[in-house]
Amino acid sequence: MTNLTLSQALEKLKNKEISSLELTKAYLERIKKVDPKINAFITVTENEALEQAKKADILIENGENLPLLGIPIALKDLFITEGIKTTAASKVLENYVPQYDATIVRKLKEAGTVILGKLNSDAWAHGASGENSDFGPTKNPYNIEYVPGGSSSGSAASVASDMCIFSMGTDTGGSIRLPASFCNVVGLKPTYGRVSRNGIIAMASSLDSIGHITKTVEDSAIVLSVTAGQDKYDATTPSVPVKDYAENLTKGVKGLKIGVPKEYYSEGLDSRVKDLIQKALKSLEKRGAKLIETSLPHTKYANPVYYIVQPAEVSSNLARYDGIRYGGERSIFGDEAKRRIMLGTYVLSSGYYDAYYKKAMQVRTLLKKDFDKAFERVDVMIAPVSPTPPFKLGEKSKDPLSMYMQDIFTVTASLTGNPALSVPIGFIDDLPNGMQIIGPHFSEDLLFRVGQTYEQQNQFYLEKPNL
Amino acid sequence: MKIDVKHIAKLANLPLKDEEIKKLESQLGETLDYIEQLNEVDTKNIEPTSQVTGLENITREDEASESLSQDEAVSNTTEKHNGLFKVKAILSND
């Protein structure tokens, strides 16, 4: 029963075909069996999960109609959980026990979920492979010699290997979309500000986007309807109304204009990945979508902008870890964290601020203008997520710059705040790949519509890893 | 591109060992070389973007509401005294 999707599980729980306790026990068993190979979990909260499941069953019995009642999930270990150790996958916080829940954790609990545990990631969300975790790297369930992608490595690997029904993650420069694409699952980076960041350990405050990883597009829409919304504890959440994201899911793509930004399909992109995306575009065209070549002229400058803005904000956000109120001392930070703190401090320092940080902020304006202009002519854009198929553990970990190059296609939507949905497009050498559907701000319903149409023709989610 | 790693480490309050300083010099240098290409972009008269929501001055009433108890607030450190965080001295007795 651990291979159920969210919508299937909700149906079966409602019809009393299964109980939340049975489902939760099945997932806890699955974690015990499979996670030693995958290392997706840092903390498994077995007792708490069983208690929550029992409570959920009582509510189901009483006819309560909460949107995620009885559903076992897991959270990236950046989400603070009251009374449950939260580490950010770093030894600096290995003993930190939060005194309150993040807003999203509270919302998910109120929606009736059962929390199975906290998921592994690159420490502080710094990374594209999961190899920067202080608790060992997570493995790709489709081939454990390969990376699952990062930084939400555990979030993607756990869903792909049926160790939870869906997981929560964060995407600052691609950290949900990349691992989702490497693990054959669906990853959503919502519009910046759509989902509250309160209580989620901050990486880069103008970029952090709180999203989730699911088995299918429909599941993703269901989750967003719960997590989206203004929060008084996060001043960057606008009062834009929350749509019923599952409502127009099956409306199809007839007449929809899909932009194909030419700068994303150039020499930087592996030709095999390009072929898979071209196939996907053709299949959407067959369903009535119109493909329109677009241009985002400043694309190649997005990654350099990102590697100024993000480390600058990281250096500020990590200043609080001084060992006084929580956590260990700053010498315990891992290599990647130290690199980013140093880079960020440098580009913000006196004498260099204008040349680097101010310049980056100006180019950010140009990137945003590119996107706004493109969306005057098209409804959504489709682009690659990763320039390459999944790579082996150890392949890029010795060269920080080569790891940063994994981000070239994902940082653009992060800098402009646009929402993007990563969906599976098929396998290369038995390893998963994905593409991203990018839309205007607050157009997640459109992304789901396109994703659903494409997904139902291929159903890659039925191809489970061999564990 | 060469950074004064020791100076930056001091600004960042980051204690570094000698081997780390050497390694960082080269790795950060490489990253900065990569970033240099931004100089190609004409940004004359372009306003900087620091955040993309367009929101400004989100405030609330200055009213106290529920918060952590003192015990909860200091619960994650062993260096405490009388419900307060204990820190290193910043003033001397001279």
Coordinates of C-alpha atoms in Angstrom, one line a residue:
Chain A
M1 CA 0.0 0.0 0.0
T2 CA 3.0 2.4 0.1
N3 CA 2.8 2.9 -3.6
L4 CA -0.5 4.8 -3.4
T5 CA -0.6 8.3 -4.6
L6 CA -2.1 11.1 -2.4
S7 CA -5.4 11.1 -4.2
Q8 CA -5.7 7.3 -4.1
A9 CA -4.9 7.3 -0.4
L10 CA -7.4 10.0 0.4
E11 CA -10.1 8.0 -1.5
K12 CA -9.3 4.7 0.4
L13 CA -9.1 6.4 3.8
K14 CA -12.4 8.2 3.1
N15 CA -14.1 4.9 2.1
K16 CA -12.6 3.2 5.2
E17 CA -10.8 0.6 2.9
I18 CA -7.7 1.3 4.9
S19 CA -7.0 3.2 8.2
S20 CA -4.3 5.8 8.8
L21 CA -2.7 3.5 11.3
E22 CA -2.3 0.7 8.8
L23 CA -1.0 3.2 6.2
T24 CA 1.4 4.8 8.7
K25 CA 2.7 1.4 9.9
A26 CA 3.2 0.3 6.3
Y27 CA 5.4 3.4 5.7
L28 CA 7.4 3.0 8.9
E29 CA 8.1 -0.6 7.8
R30 CA 9.1 0.6 4.3
I31 CA 11.4 3.2 5.8
K32 CA 13.1 0.5 8.0
K33 CA 13.5 -1.8 5.0
V34 CA 14.6 0.7 2.4
D35 CA 16.2 3.8 4.0
P36 CA 19.4 2.0 5.1
K37 CA 20.2 1.9 1.3
I38 CA 18.9 5.4 0.5
N39 CA 19.6 7.5 3.6
A40 CA 16.7 9.9 3.0
F41 CA 15.8 10.4 6.7
I42 CA 17.8 12.1 9.4
T43 CA 15.1 11.6 12.0
V44 CA 12.1 9.1 12.0
T45 CA 9.4 10.1 14.5
E46 CA 7.8 6.6 14.9
N47 CA 6.0 7.1 18.2
E48 CA 4.7 10.5 17.3
A49 CA 3.5 9.3 13.9
L50 CA 1.6 6.3 15.4
E51 CA -0.1 8.7 17.8
Q52 CA -1.0 11.1 15.0
A53 CA -2.4 8.2 12.9
K54 CA -4.6 7.0 15.8
K55 CA -6.0 10.5 16.3
A56 CA -6.6 10.8 12.5
D57 CA -8.5 7.5 12.5
I58 CA -10.8 8.8 15.2
L59 CA -11.5 12.0 13.2
I60 CA -12.1 9.9 10.1
E61 CA -14.6 7.8 12.1
N62 CA -16.4 11.0 13.2
G63 CA -16.7 12.1 9.6
E64 CA -14.2 15.0 9.8
N65 CA -13.4 16.3 6.4
L66 CA -9.8 17.7 6.6
P67 CA -8.0 17.9 3.2
L68 CA -5.0 15.7 4.1
L69 CA -6.5 13.6 7.0
G70 CA -4.5 10.6 7.8
I71 CA -1.8 11.1 5.2
P72 CA 1.8 10.1 6.1
I73 CA 4.3 12.7 5.0
A74 CA 7.9 13.8 5.7
L75 CA 9.6 17.3 5.9
K76 CA 13.0 18.5 4.8
D77 CA 15.0 19.1 8.0
L78 CA 14.9 22.9 7.5
F79 CA 11.3 23.0 8.6
I80 CA 11.3 23.6 12.4
T81 CA 9.1 21.1 14.3
E82 CA 8.2 21.7 17.9
G83 CA 9.9 19.1 20.2
I84 CA 11.5 17.3 17.2
K85 CA 15.2 17.8 16.5
T86 CA 15.8 20.0 13.5
T87 CA 19.3 20.0 12.1
A88 CA 19.3 21.7 8.6
A89 CA 21.4 18.6 7.9
S90 CA 24.3 20.4 9.7
K91 CA 26.4 19.3 12.7
V92 CA 26.0 23.0 13.9
L93 CA 22.4 22.2 14.8
E94 CA 22.7 18.5 15.6
N95 CA 21.2 19.1 19.1
Y96 CA 18.7 21.8 18.2
V97 CA 15.1 21.1 19.3
P98 CA 12.7 23.9 18.2
Q99 CA 10.2 25.3 20.6
Y100 CA 7.5 26.0 18.0
D101 CA 6.3 24.8 14.6
A102 CA 6.8 26.5 11.3
T103 CA 3.6 28.0 9.9
I104 CA 3.5 25.4 7.2
V105 CA 4.1 22.6 9.7
R106 CA 1.1 23.9 11.7
K107 CA -1.0 24.1 8.6
L108 CA -0.1 20.5 7.5
K109 CA -0.9 19.2 11.0
E110 CA -4.2 21.1 11.0
A111 CA -4.9 19.5 7.6
G112 CA -4.6 16.1 9.3
T113 CA -1.2 14.8 8.1
V114 CA 0.9 12.3 9.9
I115 CA 4.5 13.3 10.1
L116 CA 6.9 10.3 9.6
G117 CA 10.1 12.2 10.1
K118 CA 12.7 14.8 9.0
L119 CA 14.5 14.5 5.7
N120 CA 18.1 14.7 4.7
S121 CA 19.4 17.4 2.4
D122 CA 22.6 19.4 1.6
A123 CA 23.5 21.2 4.8
W124 CA 21.7 24.6 5.0
A125 CA 20.3 23.8 1.5
H126 CA 23.7 24.5 0.0
G127 CA 24.0 22.1 -2.9
A128 CA 22.7 20.4 -6.0
S129 CA 23.4 16.8 -5.1
G130 CA 22.8 16.0 -1.5
E131 CA 26.5 15.4 -1.0
N132 CA 27.0 18.4 1.3
S133 CA 24.9 16.8 4.1
D134 CA 26.8 16.3 7.4
F135 CA 24.8 13.1 7.9
G136 CA 25.9 11.3 4.8
P137 CA 24.6 11.7 1.2
T138 CA 21.2 10.5 0.1
K139 CA 21.3 8.0 -2.8
N140 CA 19.2 8.0 -6.0
P141 CA 16.6 5.2 -5.6
Y142 CA 16.9 4.4 -9.3
N143 CA 20.7 3.7 -9.0
I144 CA 22.3 4.1 -5.6
E145 CA 25.7 5.0 -7.2
Y146 CA 24.1 8.2 -8.4
V147 CA 23.0 11.4 -6.7
P148 CA 19.3 12.1 -6.2
G149 CA 19.9 15.8 -6.8
G150 CA 19.8 18.5 -4.2
S151 CA 19.4 20.3 -2.0
S152 CA 16.0 18.6 -1.2
S153 CA 17.7 15.2 -1.7
G154 CA 15.8 13.3 1.0
S155 CA 12.5 14.9 -0.1
A156 CA 12.8 13.5 -3.6
A157 CA 14.3 10.2 -2.8
S158 CA 11.7 9.4 -0.1
V159 CA 8.8 10.0 -2.4
A160 CA 10.4 8.1 -5.3
S161 CA 11.0 5.1 -3.1
D162 CA 7.5 5.2 -1.5
M163 CA 8.8 6.0 2.0
C164 CA 6.1 8.7 2.3
I165 CA 3.1 9.9 0.2
F166 CA 4.6 13.4 -0.3
S167 CA 7.3 15.5 1.1
M168 CA 8.0 19.2 1.8
G169 CA 11.1 20.9 0.5
T170 CA 12.6 24.3 -0.3
D171 CA 13.7 25.7 -3.7
T172 CA 16.1 28.7 -3.6
G173 CA 17.9 28.1 -6.9
G174 CA 16.4 24.8 -8.0
S175 CA 16.5 22.7 -4.9
I176 CA 13.1 21.1 -5.4
R177 CA 13.0 21.0 -9.2
L178 CA 16.4 19.4 -9.6
P179 CA 16.0 16.4 -7.2
A180 CA 12.5 15.9 -8.5
S181 CA 13.8 15.6 -12.0
F182 CA 16.6 13.2 -11.0
C183 CA 14.1 10.9 -9.1
N184 CA 11.1 10.6 -11.4
V185 CA 8.8 12.6 -9.3
V186 CA 6.9 15.9 -9.5
G187 CA 8.4 19.0 -7.8
L188 CA 6.8 22.4 -7.4
K189 CA 8.5 25.7 -6.8
P190 CA 5.6 28.0 -6.1
T191 CA 5.6 31.7 -6.8
Y192 CA 7.9 33.5 -4.3
G193 CA 5.6 34.5 -1.4
R194 CA 2.8 32.0 -2.3
V195 CA 3.7 29.8 0.7
S196 CA 4.9 31.1 4.1
R197 CA 8.6 30.9 5.0
N198 CA 8.0 31.4 8.7
G199 CA 9.8 28.8 10.7
I200 CA 11.8 27.4 7.8
I201 CA 15.5 27.8 8.3
A202 CA 16.4 30.7 6.0
M203 CA 18.9 30.3 3.2
A204 CA 18.5 33.4 0.9
S205 CA 15.5 35.4 2.0
S206 CA 14.6 37.0 -1.4
L207 CA 14.8 33.6 -3.2
D208 CA 13.6 30.9 -0.8
S209 CA 10.4 29.3 -2.0
I210 CA 8.5 26.6 0.0
G211 CA 7.4 23.7 -2.1
H212 CA 6.7 20.1 -2.2
I213 CA 7.4 16.8 -4.0
T214 CA 4.7 14.4 -5.0
K215 CA 4.2 11.3 -7.1
T216 CA 1.8 13.0 -9.6
V217 CA 0.7 16.4 -10.8
E218 CA -2.7 16.0 -9.3
D219 CA -1.2 15.3 -5.9
S220 CA 0.9 18.5 -6.2
A221 CA -2.2 20.5 -6.8
I222 CA -3.9 19.1 -3.8
V223 CA -1.0 20.0 -1.5
L224 CA -0.7 23.5 -2.8
S225 CA -4.3 24.2 -1.9
V226 CA -3.3 23.5 1.7
T227 CA 0.0 25.3 1.9
A228 CA -0.7 28.4 -0.1
G229 CA -1.9 31.6 1.6
Q230 CA -1.0 34.8 3.3
D231 CA 0.7 34.5 6.7
K232 CA 0.9 37.3 9.3
Y233 CA 4.3 35.9 10.4
D234 CA 5.7 36.2 6.9
A235 CA 5.5 39.8 5.5
T236 CA 6.5 38.6 2.0
T237 CA 3.2 36.6 1.5
P238 CA 0.8 38.8 -0.5
S239 CA -3.0 38.6 0.0
V240 CA -3.5 37.0 -3.4
P241 CA -6.4 34.6 -3.1
V242 CA -5.7 30.8 -3.0
K243 CA -7.2 29.0 -6.0
D244 CA -8.7 25.5 -6.0
Y245 CA -5.7 24.2 -7.8
A246 CA -7.2 20.8 -8.6
E247 CA -10.2 22.4 -10.2
N248 CA -9.1 23.0 -13.8
L249 CA -6.6 20.1 -13.9
T250 CA -8.1 18.2 -16.8
K251 CA -9.0 21.2 -18.9
G252 CA -6.3 20.3 -21.4
V253 CA -3.9 22.5 -23.4
K254 CA -6.0 23.4 -26.5
G255 CA -5.0 26.9 -27.7
L256 CA -2.5 27.3 -24.9
K257 CA 0.7 29.2 -26.0
I258 CA 3.8 27.4 -24.8
G259 CA 7.0 29.4 -25.1
V260 CA 10.3 27.6 -25.9
P261 CA 13.1 30.0 -24.7
K262 CA 15.9 29.4 -27.2
E263 CA 18.8 30.2 -24.8
Y264 CA 17.9 27.2 -22.7
Y265 CA 18.3 24.8 -25.6
S266 CA 21.9 25.7 -26.6
E267 CA 25.3 24.0 -26.1
G268 CA 25.0 23.9 -22.4
L269 CA 22.2 21.3 -22.6
D270 CA 23.0 17.5 -23.0
S271 CA 21.6 16.5 -26.4
R272 CA 19.8 13.4 -24.9
V273 CA 17.9 15.6 -22.4
K274 CA 17.1 18.0 -25.3
D275 CA 15.6 15.1 -27.3
L276 CA 13.4 14.0 -24.4
I277 CA 12.1 17.6 -24.0
Q278 CA 11.5 18.0 -27.8
K279 CA 9.4 14.8 -27.6
A280 CA 7.4 16.2 -24.7
L281 CA 6.8 19.5 -26.6
K282 CA 5.6 17.6 -29.7
S283 CA 3.2 15.6 -27.6
L284 CA 1.7 18.8 -26.1
E285 CA 1.5 20.2 -29.6
K286 CA -0.5 17.1 -30.7
R287 CA -2.9 17.9 -27.8
G288 CA -3.6 21.4 -29.2
A289 CA -0.9 23.6 -27.7
K290 CA 0.8 26.1 -29.8
L291 CA 4.7 26.1 -29.5
I292 CA 6.2 29.6 -29.8
E293 CA 10.0 30.2 -29.9
T294 CA 10.8 32.9 -27.3
S295 CA 14.0 34.6 -26.2
L296 CA 15.2 35.4 -22.7
P297 CA 18.3 37.3 -23.7
H298 CA 19.9 37.6 -20.3
T299 CA 19.7 33.9 -19.5
K300 CA 23.5 33.3 -19.3
Y301 CA 23.9 36.0 -16.7
A302 CA 21.4 34.5 -14.3
N303 CA 23.8 32.0 -12.7
P304 CA 26.5 34.7 -12.0
V305 CA 23.8 36.9 -10.6
Y306 CA 22.6 34.1 -8.4
Y307 CA 26.0 33.3 -7.1
I308 CA 26.3 36.9 -5.9
V309 CA 22.8 37.5 -4.5
Q310 CA 22.4 34.1 -2.8
P311 CA 25.7 33.9 -1.0
A312 CA 25.3 37.5 0.1
E313 CA 21.9 36.7 1.7
V314 CA 23.3 33.4 3.0
S315 CA 26.2 35.2 4.8
S316 CA 23.6 37.4 6.5
N317 CA 21.2 34.6 7.4
L318 CA 23.9 32.4 8.8
A319 CA 25.3 35.2 11.0
R320 CA 22.8 34.2 13.7
Y321 CA 24.6 30.8 14.3
D322 CA 27.0 32.1 16.9
G323 CA 26.5 29.4 19.4
I324 CA 24.8 31.7 21.9
R325 CA 21.1 30.9 21.7
Y326 CA 21.4 27.6 19.9
G327 CA 23.8 25.4 18.0
G328 CA 27.5 24.8 18.1
E329 CA 30.3 27.2 17.1
R330 CA 31.0 28.5 13.7
S331 CA 34.1 26.4 13.1
I332 CA 31.8 23.4 12.8
F333 CA 30.3 24.8 9.5
G334 CA 31.0 22.5 6.6
D335 CA 33.2 23.5 3.6
E336 CA 30.3 24.6 1.3
A337 CA 28.7 26.7 4.0
K338 CA 32.1 28.4 4.7
R339 CA 32.6 29.1 1.0
R340 CA 29.2 30.7 0.6
I341 CA 29.6 32.8 3.8
M342 CA 33.0 34.0 2.6
L343 CA 31.8 34.8 -0.9
G344 CA 28.7 36.6 0.4
T345 CA 30.7 38.6 2.9
Y346 CA 33.1 39.6 0.2
V347 CA 30.5 40.8 -2.3
L348 CA 28.8 42.9 0.4
S349 CA 32.0 44.3 1.9
S350 CA 33.0 48.0 1.7
G351 CA 34.6 48.7 -1.6
Y352 CA 33.1 45.8 -3.4
Y353 CA 29.3 46.2 -2.8
D354 CA 28.7 48.3 -5.9
A355 CA 30.8 46.2 -8.3
Y356 CA 29.2 43.0 -7.2
Y357 CA 25.9 43.1 -5.2
K358 CA 24.5 46.3 -6.7
K359 CA 25.4 45.1 -10.2
A360 CA 23.8 41.8 -9.6
M361 CA 20.6 43.4 -8.4
Q362 CA 20.5 45.5 -11.6
V363 CA 20.9 42.5 -13.8
R364 CA 18.2 40.8 -11.8
T365 CA 15.9 43.6 -12.9
L366 CA 16.8 42.8 -16.5
L367 CA 16.1 39.1 -16.0
K368 CA 12.7 40.0 -14.6
K369 CA 12.0 42.2 -17.6
D370 CA 12.9 39.3 -19.9
F371 CA 10.3 37.1 -18.3
D372 CA 7.6 39.7 -18.1
K373 CA 8.1 40.5 -21.8
A374 CA 8.0 36.8 -22.8
F375 CA 4.7 36.3 -20.9
E376 CA 3.1 39.0 -22.9
R377 CA 3.2 36.6 -25.9
V378 CA 3.0 33.1 -24.3
D379 CA 1.0 31.6 -21.4
V380 CA 3.7 29.3 -20.0
M381 CA 7.3 28.4 -21.0
I382 CA 8.9 25.0 -21.0
A383 CA 12.6 24.6 -20.3
P384 CA 15.1 21.9 -19.1
V385 CA 15.8 21.6 -15.4
S386 CA 19.3 20.1 -15.4
P387 CA 21.9 20.6 -18.1
T388 CA 22.8 16.9 -17.7
P389 CA 21.2 13.6 -16.7
P390 CA 21.9 12.5 -13.1
F391 CA 25.6 12.2 -12.2
K392 CA 27.5 9.8 -10.0
L393 CA 28.3 10.4 -6.3
G394 CA 31.7 12.0 -6.1
E395 CA 31.7 13.2 -9.8
K396 CA 31.2 16.9 -9.1
S397 CA 31.8 17.1 -5.3
K398 CA 35.5 18.1 -5.6
D399 CA 34.9 21.0 -7.9
P400 CA 32.5 23.6 -6.4
L401 CA 32.2 25.6 -9.6
S402 CA 31.1 22.5 -11.6
M403 CA 28.4 21.9 -9.0
Y404 CA 27.2 25.5 -9.3
M405 CA 26.8 24.9 -13.1
Q406 CA 24.0 22.5 -12.3
D407 CA 21.9 25.5 -11.5
I408 CA 22.1 27.4 -14.8
F409 CA 18.5 26.6 -15.9
T410 CA 16.7 26.8 -12.5
V411 CA 18.1 30.0 -11.0
T412 CA 16.3 32.2 -13.5
A413 CA 12.8 31.5 -12.1
S414 CA 14.2 31.8 -8.6
L415 CA 15.5 35.3 -9.2
T416 CA 12.3 36.5 -10.9
G417 CA 10.0 34.8 -8.4
N418 CA 8.1 32.9 -11.1
P419 CA 6.5 29.5 -10.3
A420 CA 7.9 26.4 -11.9
L421 CA 6.7 22.8 -12.0
S422 CA 9.2 20.0 -12.7
V423 CA 7.7 16.9 -14.3
P424 CA 9.3 13.6 -15.4
I425 CA 10.1 13.2 -19.1
G426 CA 11.7 9.8 -19.2
F427 CA 14.9 7.8 -18.6
I428 CA 18.4 8.0 -20.0
D429 CA 20.5 5.0 -19.1
D430 CA 17.7 4.0 -16.6
L431 CA 18.1 7.3 -14.8
P432 CA 15.2 9.8 -14.5
N433 CA 15.1 13.3 -16.2
G434 CA 12.6 16.2 -16.0
M435 CA 11.5 19.4 -17.6
Q436 CA 10.1 22.5 -16.0
I437 CA 6.9 24.4 -16.8
I438 CA 7.3 28.0 -15.9
G439 CA 4.5 30.5 -15.6
P440 CA 3.7 34.1 -14.6
H441 CA 3.4 34.9 -10.9
F442 CA 0.5 33.0 -9.2
S443 CA -0.3 30.9 -12.3
E444 CA 0.3 27.6 -10.6
D445 CA -3.1 26.3 -11.8
L446 CA -1.9 26.7 -15.4
L447 CA 1.3 24.8 -14.7
F448 CA -0.7 21.9 -13.2
R449 CA -3.0 21.9 -16.2
V450 CA -0.1 21.6 -18.7
G451 CA 1.7 19.1 -16.4
Q452 CA -1.4 16.9 -16.0
T453 CA -2.0 16.8 -19.7
Y454 CA 1.6 15.7 -20.4
E455 CA 1.8 13.3 -17.5
Q456 CA -1.3 11.3 -18.3
Q457 CA 0.0 10.5 -21.8
N458 CA 3.2 9.0 -20.4
Q459 CA 2.6 8.0 -16.8
F460 CA 6.3 7.8 -16.0
Y461 CA 5.3 7.7 -12.3
L462 CA 4.3 4.0 -12.8
E463 CA 8.0 3.1 -13.3
K464 CA 9.1 2.5 -9.8
P465 CA 12.7 2.0 -8.7
N466 CA 14.0 -1.5 -8.1
L467 CA 14.4 -1.6 -4.3
Chain B
M1 CA 40.9 37.4 -8.8
K2 CA 42.4 37.3 -5.3
I3 CA 40.5 37.8 -2.1
D4 CA 42.0 38.8 1.2
V5 CA 40.7 35.7 2.9
K6 CA 41.9 36.5 6.4
H7 CA 40.2 39.9 6.3
I8 CA 36.9 38.5 5.0
A9 CA 37.0 35.7 7.5
K10 CA 37.3 38.3 10.3
L11 CA 34.3 40.2 9.0
A12 CA 32.4 36.9 8.7
N13 CA 33.4 35.8 12.2
L14 CA 34.6 32.5 10.7
P15 CA 37.5 30.8 12.4
L16 CA 39.7 29.2 9.6
K17 CA 42.7 26.9 9.7
D18 CA 45.7 27.6 7.4
E19 CA 44.8 24.8 5.0
E20 CA 41.3 26.2 4.7
I21 CA 42.5 29.7 4.0
K22 CA 44.7 28.3 1.1
K23 CA 41.9 26.2 -0.4
L24 CA 39.3 29.0 -0.1
E25 CA 41.7 31.5 -1.9
S26 CA 41.7 29.3 -4.9
Q27 CA 38.1 28.1 -4.9
L28 CA 36.6 31.6 -4.3
G29 CA 39.0 33.0 -6.9
E30 CA 37.6 30.6 -9.5
T31 CA 34.0 31.5 -8.6
L32 CA 34.8 35.3 -8.8
D33 CA 36.3 34.7 -12.2
Y34 CA 33.0 33.1 -13.3
I35 CA 31.0 36.0 -11.9
E36 CA 33.2 38.6 -13.7
Q37 CA 31.1 38.2 -16.9
L38 CA 28.4 40.4 -15.4
N39 CA 30.6 43.3 -16.4
E40 CA 29.5 42.6 -20.0
V41 CA 26.0 43.7 -19.2
D42 CA 25.0 47.4 -19.7
T43 CA 23.1 48.3 -16.5
K44 CA 23.2 52.1 -17.0
N45 CA 20.0 53.7 -15.4
I46 CA 18.7 50.2 -14.4
E47 CA 17.0 50.1 -11.0
P48 CA 18.2 47.4 -8.7
T49 CA 15.7 44.6 -7.7
S50 CA 16.1 43.4 -4.1
Q51 CA 12.8 41.5 -3.9
V52 CA 10.1 40.6 -6.4
T53 CA 6.8 40.8 -4.5
G54 CA 6.3 44.6 -5.0
L55 CA 5.1 44.7 -1.4
E56 CA 6.2 47.6 0.8
N57 CA 5.9 48.5 4.5
I58 CA 3.9 45.5 5.8
T59 CA 3.2 46.4 9.4
R60 CA 1.1 45.3 12.4
E61 CA -0.3 47.0 15.5
D62 CA 2.3 47.3 18.2
E63 CA 0.5 45.0 20.6
A64 CA 2.1 42.2 22.6
S65 CA 0.7 38.8 22.0
E66 CA 1.6 35.2 22.9
S67 CA 5.3 34.3 22.8
L68 CA 7.7 31.8 24.1
S69 CA 8.1 31.4 27.9
Q70 CA 11.5 32.4 29.3
D71 CA 12.3 28.7 29.8
E72 CA 11.4 27.8 26.3
A73 CA 13.4 30.7 24.9
V74 CA 16.7 29.5 26.6
S75 CA 16.0 25.8 26.1
N76 CA 18.6 25.3 23.4
T77 CA 21.7 26.4 25.2
T78 CA 23.7 25.1 28.3
E79 CA 25.2 28.6 28.7
K80 CA 22.5 30.3 30.7
H81 CA 22.1 32.0 34.0
N82 CA 18.9 32.9 35.8
G83 CA 16.9 32.4 32.6
L84 CA 19.2 34.6 30.6
F85 CA 21.7 33.8 27.8
K86 CA 25.3 33.9 29.1
V87 CA 27.8 35.5 26.7
K88 CA 31.5 36.3 26.8
A89 CA 32.4 39.6 28.6
I90 CA 32.4 42.6 26.4
L91 CA 33.5 45.1 29.0
S92 CA 36.4 44.7 31.3
N93 CA 36.9 46.0 34.8
D94 CA 39.8 48.3 34.1

